[in-house]
JSON list of C-alpha atoms in Angstrom, two decimals:
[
{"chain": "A", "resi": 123, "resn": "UNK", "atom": "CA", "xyz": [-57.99, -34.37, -8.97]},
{"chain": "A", "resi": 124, "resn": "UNK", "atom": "CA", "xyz": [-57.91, -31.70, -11.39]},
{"chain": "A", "resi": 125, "resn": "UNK", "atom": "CA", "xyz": [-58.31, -29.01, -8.43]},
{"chain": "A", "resi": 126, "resn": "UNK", "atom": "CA", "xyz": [-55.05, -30.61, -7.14]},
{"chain": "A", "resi": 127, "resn": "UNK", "atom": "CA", "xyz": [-53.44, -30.36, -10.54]},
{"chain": "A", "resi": 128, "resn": "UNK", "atom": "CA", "xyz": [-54.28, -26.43, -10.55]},
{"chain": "A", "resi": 129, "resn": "UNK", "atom": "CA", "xyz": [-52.64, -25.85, -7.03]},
{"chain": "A", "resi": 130, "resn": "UNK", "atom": "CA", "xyz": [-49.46, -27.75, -6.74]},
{"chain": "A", "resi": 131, "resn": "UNK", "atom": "CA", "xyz": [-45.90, -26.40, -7.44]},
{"chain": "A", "resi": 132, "resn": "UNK", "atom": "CA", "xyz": [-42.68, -27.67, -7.97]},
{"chain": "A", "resi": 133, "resn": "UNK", "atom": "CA", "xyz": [-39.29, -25.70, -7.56]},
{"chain": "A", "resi": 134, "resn": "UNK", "atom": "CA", "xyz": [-36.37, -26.67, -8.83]},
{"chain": "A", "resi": 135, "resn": "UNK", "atom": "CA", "xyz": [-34.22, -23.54, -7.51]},
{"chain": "A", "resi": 136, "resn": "UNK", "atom": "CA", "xyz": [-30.69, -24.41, -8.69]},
{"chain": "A", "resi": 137, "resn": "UNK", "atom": "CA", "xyz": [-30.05, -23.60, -12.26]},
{"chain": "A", "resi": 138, "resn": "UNK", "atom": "CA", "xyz": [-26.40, -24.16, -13.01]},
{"chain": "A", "resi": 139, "resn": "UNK", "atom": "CA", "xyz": [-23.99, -26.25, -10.81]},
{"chain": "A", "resi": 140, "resn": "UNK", "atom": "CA", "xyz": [-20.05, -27.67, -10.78]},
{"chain": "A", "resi": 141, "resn": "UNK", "atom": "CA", "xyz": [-18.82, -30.30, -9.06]},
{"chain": "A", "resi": 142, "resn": "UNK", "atom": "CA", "xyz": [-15.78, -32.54, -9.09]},
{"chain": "A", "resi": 143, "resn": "UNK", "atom": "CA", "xyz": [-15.10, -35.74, -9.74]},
{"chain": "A", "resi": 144, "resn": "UNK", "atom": "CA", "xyz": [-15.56, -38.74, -6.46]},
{"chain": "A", "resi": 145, "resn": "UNK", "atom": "CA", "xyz": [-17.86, -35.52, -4.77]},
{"chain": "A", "resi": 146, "resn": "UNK", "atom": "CA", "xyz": [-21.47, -35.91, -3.89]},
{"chain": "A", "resi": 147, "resn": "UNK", "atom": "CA", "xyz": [-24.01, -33.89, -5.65]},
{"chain": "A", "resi": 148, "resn": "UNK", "atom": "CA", "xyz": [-26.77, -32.67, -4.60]},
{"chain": "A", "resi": 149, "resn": "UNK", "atom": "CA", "xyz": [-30.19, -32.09, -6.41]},
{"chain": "A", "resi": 150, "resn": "UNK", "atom": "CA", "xyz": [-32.88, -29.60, -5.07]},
{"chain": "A", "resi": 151, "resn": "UNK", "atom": "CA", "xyz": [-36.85, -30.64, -5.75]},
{"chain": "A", "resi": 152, "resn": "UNK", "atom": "CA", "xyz": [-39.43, -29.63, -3.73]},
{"chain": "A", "resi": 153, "resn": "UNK", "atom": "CA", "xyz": [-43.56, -29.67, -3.53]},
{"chain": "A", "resi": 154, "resn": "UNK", "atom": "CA", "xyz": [-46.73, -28.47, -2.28]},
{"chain": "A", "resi": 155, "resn": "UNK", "atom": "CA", "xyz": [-48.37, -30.60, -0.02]},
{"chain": "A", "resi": 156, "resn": "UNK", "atom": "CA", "xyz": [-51.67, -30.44, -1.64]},
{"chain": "A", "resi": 157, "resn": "UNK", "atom": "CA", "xyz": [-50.29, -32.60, -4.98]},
{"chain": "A", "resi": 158, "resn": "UNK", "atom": "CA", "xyz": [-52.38, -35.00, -7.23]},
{"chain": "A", "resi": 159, "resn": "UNK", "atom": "CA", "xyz": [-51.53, -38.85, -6.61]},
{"chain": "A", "resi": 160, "resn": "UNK", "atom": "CA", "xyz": [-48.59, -39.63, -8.46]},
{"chain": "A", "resi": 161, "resn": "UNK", "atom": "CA", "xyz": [-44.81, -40.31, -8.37]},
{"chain": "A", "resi": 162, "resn": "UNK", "atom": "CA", "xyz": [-41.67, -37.45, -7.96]},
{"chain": "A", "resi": 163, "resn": "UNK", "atom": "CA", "xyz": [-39.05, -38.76, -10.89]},
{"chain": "A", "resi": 164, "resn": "UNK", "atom": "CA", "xyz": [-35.37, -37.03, -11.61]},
{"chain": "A", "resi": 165, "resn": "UNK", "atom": "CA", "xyz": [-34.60, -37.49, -15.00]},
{"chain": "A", "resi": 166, "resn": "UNK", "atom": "CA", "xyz": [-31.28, -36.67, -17.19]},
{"chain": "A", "resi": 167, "resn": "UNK", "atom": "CA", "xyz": [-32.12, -35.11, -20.28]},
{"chain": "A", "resi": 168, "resn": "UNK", "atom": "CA", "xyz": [-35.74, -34.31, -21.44]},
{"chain": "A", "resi": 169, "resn": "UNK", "atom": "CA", "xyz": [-37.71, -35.58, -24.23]},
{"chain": "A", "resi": 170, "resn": "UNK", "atom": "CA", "xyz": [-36.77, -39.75, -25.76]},
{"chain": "A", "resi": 171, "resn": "UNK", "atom": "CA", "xyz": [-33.50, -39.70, -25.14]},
{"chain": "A", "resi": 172, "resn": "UNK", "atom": "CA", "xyz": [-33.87, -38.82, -20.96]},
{"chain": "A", "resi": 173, "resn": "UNK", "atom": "CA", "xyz": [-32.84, -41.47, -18.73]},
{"chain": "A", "resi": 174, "resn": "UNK", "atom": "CA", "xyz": [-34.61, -41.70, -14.56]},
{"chain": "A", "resi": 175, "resn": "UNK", "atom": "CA", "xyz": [-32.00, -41.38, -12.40]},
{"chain": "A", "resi": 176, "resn": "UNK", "atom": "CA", "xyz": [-34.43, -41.79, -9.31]},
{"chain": "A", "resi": 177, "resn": "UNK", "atom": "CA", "xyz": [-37.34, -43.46, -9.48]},
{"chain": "A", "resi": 178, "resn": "UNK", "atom": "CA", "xyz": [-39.49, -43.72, -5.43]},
{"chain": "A", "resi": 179, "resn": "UNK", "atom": "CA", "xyz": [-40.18, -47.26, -6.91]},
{"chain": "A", "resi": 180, "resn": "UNK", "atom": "CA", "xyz": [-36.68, -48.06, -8.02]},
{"chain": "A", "resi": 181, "resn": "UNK", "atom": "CA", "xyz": [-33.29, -48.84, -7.08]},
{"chain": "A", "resi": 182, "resn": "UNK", "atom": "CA", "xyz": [-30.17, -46.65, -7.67]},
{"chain": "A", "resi": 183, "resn": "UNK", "atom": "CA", "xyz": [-27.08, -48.16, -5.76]},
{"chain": "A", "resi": 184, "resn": "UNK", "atom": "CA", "xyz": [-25.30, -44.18, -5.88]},
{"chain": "A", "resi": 185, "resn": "UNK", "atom": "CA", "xyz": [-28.82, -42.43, -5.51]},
{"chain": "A", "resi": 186, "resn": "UNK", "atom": "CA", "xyz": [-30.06, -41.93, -2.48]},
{"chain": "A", "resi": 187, "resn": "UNK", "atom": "CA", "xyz": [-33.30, -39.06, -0.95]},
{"chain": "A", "resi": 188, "resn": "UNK", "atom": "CA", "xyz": [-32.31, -36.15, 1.08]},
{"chain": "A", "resi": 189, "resn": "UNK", "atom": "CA", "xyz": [-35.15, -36.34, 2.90]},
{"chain": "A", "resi": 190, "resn": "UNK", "atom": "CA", "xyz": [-36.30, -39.77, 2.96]},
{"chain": "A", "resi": 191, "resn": "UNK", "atom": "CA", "xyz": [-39.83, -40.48, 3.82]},
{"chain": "A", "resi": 192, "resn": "UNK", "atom": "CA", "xyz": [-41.21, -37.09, 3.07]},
{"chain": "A", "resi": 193, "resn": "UNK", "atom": "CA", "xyz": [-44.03, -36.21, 0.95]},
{"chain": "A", "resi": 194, "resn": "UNK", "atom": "CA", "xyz": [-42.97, -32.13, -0.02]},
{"chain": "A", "resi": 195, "resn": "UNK", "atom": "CA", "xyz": [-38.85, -32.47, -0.50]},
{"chain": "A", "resi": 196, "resn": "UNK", "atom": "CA", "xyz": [-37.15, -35.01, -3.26]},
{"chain": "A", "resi": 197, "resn": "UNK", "atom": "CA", "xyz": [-34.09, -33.91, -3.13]},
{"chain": "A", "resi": 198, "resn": "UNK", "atom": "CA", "xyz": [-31.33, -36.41, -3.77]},
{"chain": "A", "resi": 199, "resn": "UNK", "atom": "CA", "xyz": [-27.59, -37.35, -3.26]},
{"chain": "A", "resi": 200, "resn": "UNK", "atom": "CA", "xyz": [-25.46, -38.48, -6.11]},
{"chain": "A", "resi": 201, "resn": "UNK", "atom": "CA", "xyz": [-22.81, -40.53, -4.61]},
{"chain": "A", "resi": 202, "resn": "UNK", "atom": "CA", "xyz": [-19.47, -40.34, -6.35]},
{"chain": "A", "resi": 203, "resn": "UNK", "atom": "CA", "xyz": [-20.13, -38.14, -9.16]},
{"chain": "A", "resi": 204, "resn": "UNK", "atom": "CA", "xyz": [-18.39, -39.22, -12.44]},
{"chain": "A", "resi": 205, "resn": "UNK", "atom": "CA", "xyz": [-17.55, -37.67, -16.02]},
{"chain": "A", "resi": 206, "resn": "UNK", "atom": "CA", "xyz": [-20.96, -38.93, -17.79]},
{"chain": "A", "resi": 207, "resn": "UNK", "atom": "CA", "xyz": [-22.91, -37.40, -15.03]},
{"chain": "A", "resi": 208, "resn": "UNK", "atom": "CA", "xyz": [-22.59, -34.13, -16.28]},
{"chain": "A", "resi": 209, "resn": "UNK", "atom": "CA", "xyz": [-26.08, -33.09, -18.04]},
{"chain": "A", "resi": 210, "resn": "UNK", "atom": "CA", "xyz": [-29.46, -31.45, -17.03]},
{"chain": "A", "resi": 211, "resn": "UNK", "atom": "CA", "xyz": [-31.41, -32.82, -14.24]},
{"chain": "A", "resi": 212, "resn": "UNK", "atom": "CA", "xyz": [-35.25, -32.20, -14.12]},
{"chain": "A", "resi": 213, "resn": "UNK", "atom": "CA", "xyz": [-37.66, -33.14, -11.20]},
{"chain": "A", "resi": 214, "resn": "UNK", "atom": "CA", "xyz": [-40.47, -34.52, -12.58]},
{"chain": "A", "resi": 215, "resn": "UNK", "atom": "CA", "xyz": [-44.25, -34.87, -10.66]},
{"chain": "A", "resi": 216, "resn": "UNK", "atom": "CA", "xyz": [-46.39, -37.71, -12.75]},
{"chain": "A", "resi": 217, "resn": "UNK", "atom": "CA", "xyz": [-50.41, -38.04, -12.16]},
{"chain": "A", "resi": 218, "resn": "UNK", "atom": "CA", "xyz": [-51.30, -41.02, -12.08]},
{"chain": "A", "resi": 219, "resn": "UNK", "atom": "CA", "xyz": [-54.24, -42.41, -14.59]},
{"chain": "A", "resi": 220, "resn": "UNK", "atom": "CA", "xyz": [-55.83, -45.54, -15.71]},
{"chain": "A", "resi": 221, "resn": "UNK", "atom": "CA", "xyz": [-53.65, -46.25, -18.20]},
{"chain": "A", "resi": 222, "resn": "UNK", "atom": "CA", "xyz": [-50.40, -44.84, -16.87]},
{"chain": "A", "resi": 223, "resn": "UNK", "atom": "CA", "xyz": [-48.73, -41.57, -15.60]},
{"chain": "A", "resi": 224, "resn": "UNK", "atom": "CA", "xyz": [-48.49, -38.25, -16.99]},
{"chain": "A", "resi": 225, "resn": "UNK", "atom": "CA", "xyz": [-46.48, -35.65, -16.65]},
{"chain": "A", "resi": 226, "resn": "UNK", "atom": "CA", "xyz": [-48.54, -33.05, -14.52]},
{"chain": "A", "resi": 227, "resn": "UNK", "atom": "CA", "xyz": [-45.43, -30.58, -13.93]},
{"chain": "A", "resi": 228, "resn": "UNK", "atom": "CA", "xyz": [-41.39, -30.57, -13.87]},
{"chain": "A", "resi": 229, "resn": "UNK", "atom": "CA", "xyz": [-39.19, -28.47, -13.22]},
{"chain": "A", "resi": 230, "resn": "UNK", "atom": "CA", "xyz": [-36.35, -25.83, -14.53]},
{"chain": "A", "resi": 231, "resn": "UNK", "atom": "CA", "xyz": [-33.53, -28.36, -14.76]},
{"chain": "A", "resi": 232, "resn": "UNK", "atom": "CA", "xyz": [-30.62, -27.69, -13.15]},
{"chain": "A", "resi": 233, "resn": "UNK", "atom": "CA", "xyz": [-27.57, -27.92, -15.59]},
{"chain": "A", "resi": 234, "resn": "UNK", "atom": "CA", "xyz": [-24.40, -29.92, -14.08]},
{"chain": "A", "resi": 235, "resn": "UNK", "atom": "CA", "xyz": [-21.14, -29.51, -14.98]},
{"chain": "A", "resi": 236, "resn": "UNK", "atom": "CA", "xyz": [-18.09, -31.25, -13.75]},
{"chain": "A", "resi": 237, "resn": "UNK", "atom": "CA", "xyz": [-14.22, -30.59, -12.66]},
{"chain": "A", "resi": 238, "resn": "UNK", "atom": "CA", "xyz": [-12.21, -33.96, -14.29]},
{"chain": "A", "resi": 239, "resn": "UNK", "atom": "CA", "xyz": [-9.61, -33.56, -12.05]},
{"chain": "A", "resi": 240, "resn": "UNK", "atom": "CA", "xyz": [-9.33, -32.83, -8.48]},
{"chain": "A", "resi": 241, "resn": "UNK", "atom": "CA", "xyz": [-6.78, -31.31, -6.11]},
{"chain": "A", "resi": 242, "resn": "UNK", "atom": "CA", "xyz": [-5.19, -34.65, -4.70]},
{"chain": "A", "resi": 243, "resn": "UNK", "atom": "CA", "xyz": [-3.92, -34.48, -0.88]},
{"chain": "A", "resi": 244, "resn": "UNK", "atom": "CA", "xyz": [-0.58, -34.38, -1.80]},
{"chain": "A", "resi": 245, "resn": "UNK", "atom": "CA", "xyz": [-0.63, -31.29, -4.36]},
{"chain": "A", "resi": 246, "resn": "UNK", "atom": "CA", "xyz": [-2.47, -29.50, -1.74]},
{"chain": "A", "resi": 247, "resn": "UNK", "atom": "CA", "xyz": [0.19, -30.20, 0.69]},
{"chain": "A", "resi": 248, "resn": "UNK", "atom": "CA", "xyz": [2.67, -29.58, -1.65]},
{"chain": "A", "resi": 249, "resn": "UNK", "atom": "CA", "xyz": [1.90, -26.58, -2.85]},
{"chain": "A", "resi": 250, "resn": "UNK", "atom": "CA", "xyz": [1.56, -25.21, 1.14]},
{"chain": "A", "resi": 251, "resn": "UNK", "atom": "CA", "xyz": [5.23, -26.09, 1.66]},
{"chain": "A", "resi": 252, "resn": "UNK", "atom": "CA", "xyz": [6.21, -23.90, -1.55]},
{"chain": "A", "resi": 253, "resn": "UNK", "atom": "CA", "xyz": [4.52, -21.49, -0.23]},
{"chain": "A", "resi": 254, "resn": "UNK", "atom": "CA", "xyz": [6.03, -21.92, 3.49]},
{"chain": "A", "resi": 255, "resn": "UNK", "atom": "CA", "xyz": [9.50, -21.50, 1.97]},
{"chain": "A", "resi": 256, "resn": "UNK", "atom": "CA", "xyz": [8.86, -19.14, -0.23]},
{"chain": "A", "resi": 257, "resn": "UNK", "atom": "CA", "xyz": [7.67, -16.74, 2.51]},
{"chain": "A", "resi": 258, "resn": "UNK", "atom": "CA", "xyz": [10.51, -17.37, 4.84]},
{"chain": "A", "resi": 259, "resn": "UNK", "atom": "CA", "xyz": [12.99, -17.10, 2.10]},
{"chain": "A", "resi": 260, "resn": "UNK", "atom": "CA", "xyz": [11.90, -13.67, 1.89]},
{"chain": "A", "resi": 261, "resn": "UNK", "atom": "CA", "xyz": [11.80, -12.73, 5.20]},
{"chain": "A", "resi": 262, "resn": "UNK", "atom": "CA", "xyz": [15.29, -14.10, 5.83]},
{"chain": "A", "resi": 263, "resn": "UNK", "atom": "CA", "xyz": [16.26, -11.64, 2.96]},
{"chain": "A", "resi": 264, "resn": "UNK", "atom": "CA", "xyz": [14.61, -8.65, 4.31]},
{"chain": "A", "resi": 265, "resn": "UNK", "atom": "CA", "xyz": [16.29, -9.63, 7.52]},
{"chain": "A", "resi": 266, "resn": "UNK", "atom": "CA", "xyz": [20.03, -9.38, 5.80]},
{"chain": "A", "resi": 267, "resn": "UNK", "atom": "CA", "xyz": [19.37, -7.08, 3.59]},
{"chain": "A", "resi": 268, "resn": "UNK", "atom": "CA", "xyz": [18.01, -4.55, 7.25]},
{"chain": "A", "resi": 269, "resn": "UNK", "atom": "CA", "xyz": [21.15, -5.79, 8.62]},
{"chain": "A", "resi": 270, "resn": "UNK", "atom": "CA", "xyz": [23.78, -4.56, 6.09]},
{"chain": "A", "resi": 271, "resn": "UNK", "atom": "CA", "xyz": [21.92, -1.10, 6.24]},
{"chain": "A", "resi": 272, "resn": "UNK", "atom": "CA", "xyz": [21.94, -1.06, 9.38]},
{"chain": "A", "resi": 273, "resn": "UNK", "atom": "CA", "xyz": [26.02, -1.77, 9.61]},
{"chain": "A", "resi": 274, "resn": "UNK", "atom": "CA", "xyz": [26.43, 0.33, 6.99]},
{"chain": "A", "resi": 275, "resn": "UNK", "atom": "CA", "xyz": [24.80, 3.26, 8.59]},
{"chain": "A", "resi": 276, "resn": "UNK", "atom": "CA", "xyz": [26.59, 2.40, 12.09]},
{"chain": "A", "resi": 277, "resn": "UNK", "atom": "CA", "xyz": [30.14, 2.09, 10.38]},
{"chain": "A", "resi": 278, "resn": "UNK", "atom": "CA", "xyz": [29.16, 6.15, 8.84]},
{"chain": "A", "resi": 279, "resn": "UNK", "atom": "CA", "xyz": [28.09, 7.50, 12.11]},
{"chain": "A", "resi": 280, "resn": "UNK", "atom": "CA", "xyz": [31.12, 6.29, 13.84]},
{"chain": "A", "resi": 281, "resn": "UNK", "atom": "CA", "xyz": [33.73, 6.90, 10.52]},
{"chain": "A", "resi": 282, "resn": "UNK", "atom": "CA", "xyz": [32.41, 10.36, 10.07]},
{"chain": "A", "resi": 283, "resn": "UNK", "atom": "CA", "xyz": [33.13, 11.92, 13.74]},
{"chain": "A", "resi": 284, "resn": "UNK", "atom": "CA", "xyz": [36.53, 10.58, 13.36]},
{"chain": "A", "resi": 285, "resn": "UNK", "atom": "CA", "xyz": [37.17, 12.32, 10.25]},
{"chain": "A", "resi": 286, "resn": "UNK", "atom": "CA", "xyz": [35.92, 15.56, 11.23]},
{"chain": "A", "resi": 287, "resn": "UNK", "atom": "CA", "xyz": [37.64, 15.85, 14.54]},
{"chain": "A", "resi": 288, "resn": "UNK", "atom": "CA", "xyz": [41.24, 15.30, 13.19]},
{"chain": "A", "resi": 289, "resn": "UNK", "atom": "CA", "xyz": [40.88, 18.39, 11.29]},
{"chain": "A", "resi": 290, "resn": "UNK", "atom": "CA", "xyz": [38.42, 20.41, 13.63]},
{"chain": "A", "resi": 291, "resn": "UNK", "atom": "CA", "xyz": [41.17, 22.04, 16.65]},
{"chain": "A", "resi": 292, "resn": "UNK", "atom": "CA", "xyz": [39.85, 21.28, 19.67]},
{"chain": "A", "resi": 293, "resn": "UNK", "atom": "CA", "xyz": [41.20, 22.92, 22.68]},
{"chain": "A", "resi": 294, "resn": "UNK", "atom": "CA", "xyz": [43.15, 20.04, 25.46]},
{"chain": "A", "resi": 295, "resn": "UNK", "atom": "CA", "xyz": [43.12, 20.05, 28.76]},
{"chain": "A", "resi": 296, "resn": "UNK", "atom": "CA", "xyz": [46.09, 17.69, 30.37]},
{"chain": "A", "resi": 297, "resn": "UNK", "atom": "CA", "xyz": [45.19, 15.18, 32.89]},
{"chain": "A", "resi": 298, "resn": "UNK", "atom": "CA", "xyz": [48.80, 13.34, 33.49]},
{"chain": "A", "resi": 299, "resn": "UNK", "atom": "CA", "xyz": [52.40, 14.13, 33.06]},
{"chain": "A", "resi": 300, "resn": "UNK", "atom": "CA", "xyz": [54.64, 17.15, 31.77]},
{"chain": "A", "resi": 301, "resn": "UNK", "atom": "CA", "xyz": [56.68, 17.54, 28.90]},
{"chain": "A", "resi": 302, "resn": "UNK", "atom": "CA", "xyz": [59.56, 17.56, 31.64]},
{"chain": "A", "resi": 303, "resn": "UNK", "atom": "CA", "xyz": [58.65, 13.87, 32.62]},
{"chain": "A", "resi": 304, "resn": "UNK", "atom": "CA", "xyz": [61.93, 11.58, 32.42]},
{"chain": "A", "resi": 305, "resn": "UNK", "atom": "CA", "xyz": [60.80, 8.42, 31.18]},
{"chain": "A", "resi": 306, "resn": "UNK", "atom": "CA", "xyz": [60.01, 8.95, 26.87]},
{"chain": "A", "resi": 307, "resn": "UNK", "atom": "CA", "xyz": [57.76, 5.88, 26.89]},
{"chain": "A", "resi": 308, "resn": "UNK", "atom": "CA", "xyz": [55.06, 7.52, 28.77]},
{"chain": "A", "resi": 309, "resn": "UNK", "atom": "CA", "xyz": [51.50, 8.28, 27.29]},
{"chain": "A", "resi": 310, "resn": "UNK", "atom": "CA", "xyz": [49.97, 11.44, 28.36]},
{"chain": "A", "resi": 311, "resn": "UNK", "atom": "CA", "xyz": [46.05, 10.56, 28.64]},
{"chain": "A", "resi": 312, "resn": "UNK", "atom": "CA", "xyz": [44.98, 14.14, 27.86]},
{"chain": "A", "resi": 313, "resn": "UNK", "atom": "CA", "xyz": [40.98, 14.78, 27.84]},
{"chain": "A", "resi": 314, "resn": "UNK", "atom": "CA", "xyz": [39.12, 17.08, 25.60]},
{"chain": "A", "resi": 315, "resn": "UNK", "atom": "CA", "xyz": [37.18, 19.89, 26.36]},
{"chain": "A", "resi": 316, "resn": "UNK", "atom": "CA", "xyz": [33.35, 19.73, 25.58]},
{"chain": "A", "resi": 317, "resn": "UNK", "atom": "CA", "xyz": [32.60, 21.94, 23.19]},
{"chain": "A", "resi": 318, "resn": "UNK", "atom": "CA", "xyz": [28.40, 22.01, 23.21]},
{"chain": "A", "resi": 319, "resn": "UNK", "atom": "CA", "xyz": [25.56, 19.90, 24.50]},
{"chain": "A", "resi": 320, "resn": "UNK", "atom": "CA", "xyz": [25.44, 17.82, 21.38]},
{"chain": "A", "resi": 321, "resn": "UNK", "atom": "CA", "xyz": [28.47, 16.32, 22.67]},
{"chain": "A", "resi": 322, "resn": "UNK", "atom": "CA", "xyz": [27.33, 15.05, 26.27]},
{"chain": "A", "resi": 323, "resn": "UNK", "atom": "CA", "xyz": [27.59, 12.00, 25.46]},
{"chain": "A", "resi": 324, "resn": "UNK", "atom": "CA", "xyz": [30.41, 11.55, 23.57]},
{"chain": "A", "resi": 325, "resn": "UNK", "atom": "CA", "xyz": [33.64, 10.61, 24.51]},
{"chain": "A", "resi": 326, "resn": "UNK", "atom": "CA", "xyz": [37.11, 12.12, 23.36]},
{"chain": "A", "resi": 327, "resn": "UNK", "atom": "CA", "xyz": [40.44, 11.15, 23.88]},
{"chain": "A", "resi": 328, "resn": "UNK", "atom": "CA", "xyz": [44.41, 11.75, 22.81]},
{"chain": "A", "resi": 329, "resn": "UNK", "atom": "CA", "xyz": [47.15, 9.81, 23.60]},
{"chain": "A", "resi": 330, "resn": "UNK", "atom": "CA", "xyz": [50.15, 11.92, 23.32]},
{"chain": "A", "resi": 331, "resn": "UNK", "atom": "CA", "xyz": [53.56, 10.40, 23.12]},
{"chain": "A", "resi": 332, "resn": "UNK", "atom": "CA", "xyz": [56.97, 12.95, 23.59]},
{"chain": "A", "resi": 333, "resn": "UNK", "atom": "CA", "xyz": [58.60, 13.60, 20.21]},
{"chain": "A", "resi": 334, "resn": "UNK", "atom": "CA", "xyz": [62.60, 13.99, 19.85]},
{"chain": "A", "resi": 335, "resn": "UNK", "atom": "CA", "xyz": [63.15, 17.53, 21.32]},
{"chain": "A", "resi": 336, "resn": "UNK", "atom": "CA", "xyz": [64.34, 19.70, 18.36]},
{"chain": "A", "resi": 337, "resn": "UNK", "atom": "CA", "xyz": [65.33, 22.77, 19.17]},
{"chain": "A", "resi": 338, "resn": "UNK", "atom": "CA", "xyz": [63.78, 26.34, 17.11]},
{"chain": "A", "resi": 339, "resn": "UNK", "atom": "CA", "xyz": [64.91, 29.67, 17.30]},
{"chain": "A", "resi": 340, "resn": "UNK", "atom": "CA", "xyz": [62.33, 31.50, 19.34]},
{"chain": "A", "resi": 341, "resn": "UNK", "atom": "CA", "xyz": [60.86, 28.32, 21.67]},
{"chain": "A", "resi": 342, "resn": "UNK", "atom": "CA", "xyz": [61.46, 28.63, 25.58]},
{"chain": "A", "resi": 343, "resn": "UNK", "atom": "CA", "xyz": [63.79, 26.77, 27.27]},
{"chain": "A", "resi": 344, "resn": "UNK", "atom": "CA", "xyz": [61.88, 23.21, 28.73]},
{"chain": "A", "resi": 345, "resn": "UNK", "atom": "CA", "xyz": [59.04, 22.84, 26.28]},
{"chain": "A", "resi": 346, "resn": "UNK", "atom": "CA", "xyz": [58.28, 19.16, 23.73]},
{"chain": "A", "resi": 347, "resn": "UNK", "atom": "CA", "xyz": [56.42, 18.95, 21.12]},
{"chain": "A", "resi": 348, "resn": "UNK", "atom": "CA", "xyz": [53.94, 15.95, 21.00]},
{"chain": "A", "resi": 349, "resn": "UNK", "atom": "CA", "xyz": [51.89, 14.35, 18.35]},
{"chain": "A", "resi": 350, "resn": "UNK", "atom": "CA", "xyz": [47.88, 14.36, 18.87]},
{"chain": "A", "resi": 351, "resn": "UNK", "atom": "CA", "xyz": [45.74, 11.92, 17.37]},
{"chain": "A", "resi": 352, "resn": "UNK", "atom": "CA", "xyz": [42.09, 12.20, 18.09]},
{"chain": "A", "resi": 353, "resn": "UNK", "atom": "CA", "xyz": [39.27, 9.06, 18.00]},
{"chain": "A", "resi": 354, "resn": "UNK", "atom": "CA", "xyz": [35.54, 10.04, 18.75]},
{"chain": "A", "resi": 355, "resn": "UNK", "atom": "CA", "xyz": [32.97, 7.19, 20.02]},
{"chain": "A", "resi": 356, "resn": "UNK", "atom": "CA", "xyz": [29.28, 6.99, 20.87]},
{"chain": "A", "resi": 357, "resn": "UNK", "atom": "CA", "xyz": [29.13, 6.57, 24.53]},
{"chain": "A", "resi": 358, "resn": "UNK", "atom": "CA", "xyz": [27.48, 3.61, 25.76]}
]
């Protein structure tokens, strides 16, 4: 017996732990094989004041063995952990005498401390929506805000052509009518000449309407003046 005392070990490995309230908690004990006959205990507290939570000979309605029926691992399941379970857990081995048990070795203790309140369902669920709108909020305001840039910067590129070519002179080359054409009302659809490469694909156009013939001193016999107006668009 006392060679058995002298060889057995108990670990307790976990030192601190946190739990919440309505979890399970679990307690890690285990043994050498070669122990000294005598009962595994858990206890709450240490010295007069500790009370067994399990007890191989006992009953414990929320206790329960991890590893039930083996002679190495006591660990245990607390079932429904509540406030007044937090406190320090040791794992106890007893040798048993004549005249009772002793305490031949226990372990660390492993320190519990517990969460009061828990994340209910519904907060959890909650809080996933807020976040759900929150995100597509924002992406629905990126969206607009690319969109306005983007018009913006369309509405320059096609306002700034415009502006230059009405005071840029750009040579004309007449595709309909003569200033010698009878009927006033009609438009002469003249096209522009390209001026580089840049300007492939571009498209320029005047509509040129006949203007009251006012005669100068100097101007040949049979010529109008017109008025030019000219638009540029990106081709599409």
């Amino acid at each position: 017996g006392a060679q058995a005392g002298q060889d057995f070990e108990l670990q307790q490995p976990q030192g601190k732990m946190w739990v919440t309230a309505g979890q399970t908690l679990t307690l890690t004990c285990t043994t050498s094989a070669d122990g000294p006959i005598g009962p595994v205990k858990w206890l709450k507290g240490w010295g007069s004041g500790n009370e067994t939570v399990y007890d191989q000979r006992g009953s414990f309605p929320r206790v329960t063995r991890a590893a039930d029926g083996s002679n190495t691992d006591f660990s245990i399941h607390i079932r429904d952990v509540r406030p007044e379970d937090a406190g320090t857990y040791y794992c106890v081995k007893f040798r048993k005498l004549l005249d009772g048990d002793e305490v031949l070795q226990r372990g660390k203790g492993t320190e519990v401390f517990l969460h009061e309140t828990a994340l209910v369902p519904s907060m959890v669920a909650a809080a996933v929506v807020l976040c759900f709108l929150f995100f597509l909020t924002l992406f629905v305001a990126l969206c607009v805000y690319r969109r306005k840039r983007r018009g913006e910067a369309e509405w320059q590129c096609l306002a700034g052509p415009a502006a230059v070519s009405s005071f840029l002179p750009i040579p004309l080359r007449c595709c309909a009518g003569t200033p010698g054409t009878p009927s006033d009302s009609v438009h002469h659809l003249c096209a522009l000449q390209q001026q580089s490469s840049k300007e492939d694909n571009e498209i320029h156009y005047a509509d040129l309407q006949p203007l009251p013939a006012a005669r100068r001193p100097g101007r040949r016999a049979g010529t109008a003046c017109s008025e030019y107006a000219s638009v540029r668009v990106a081709a599409k």
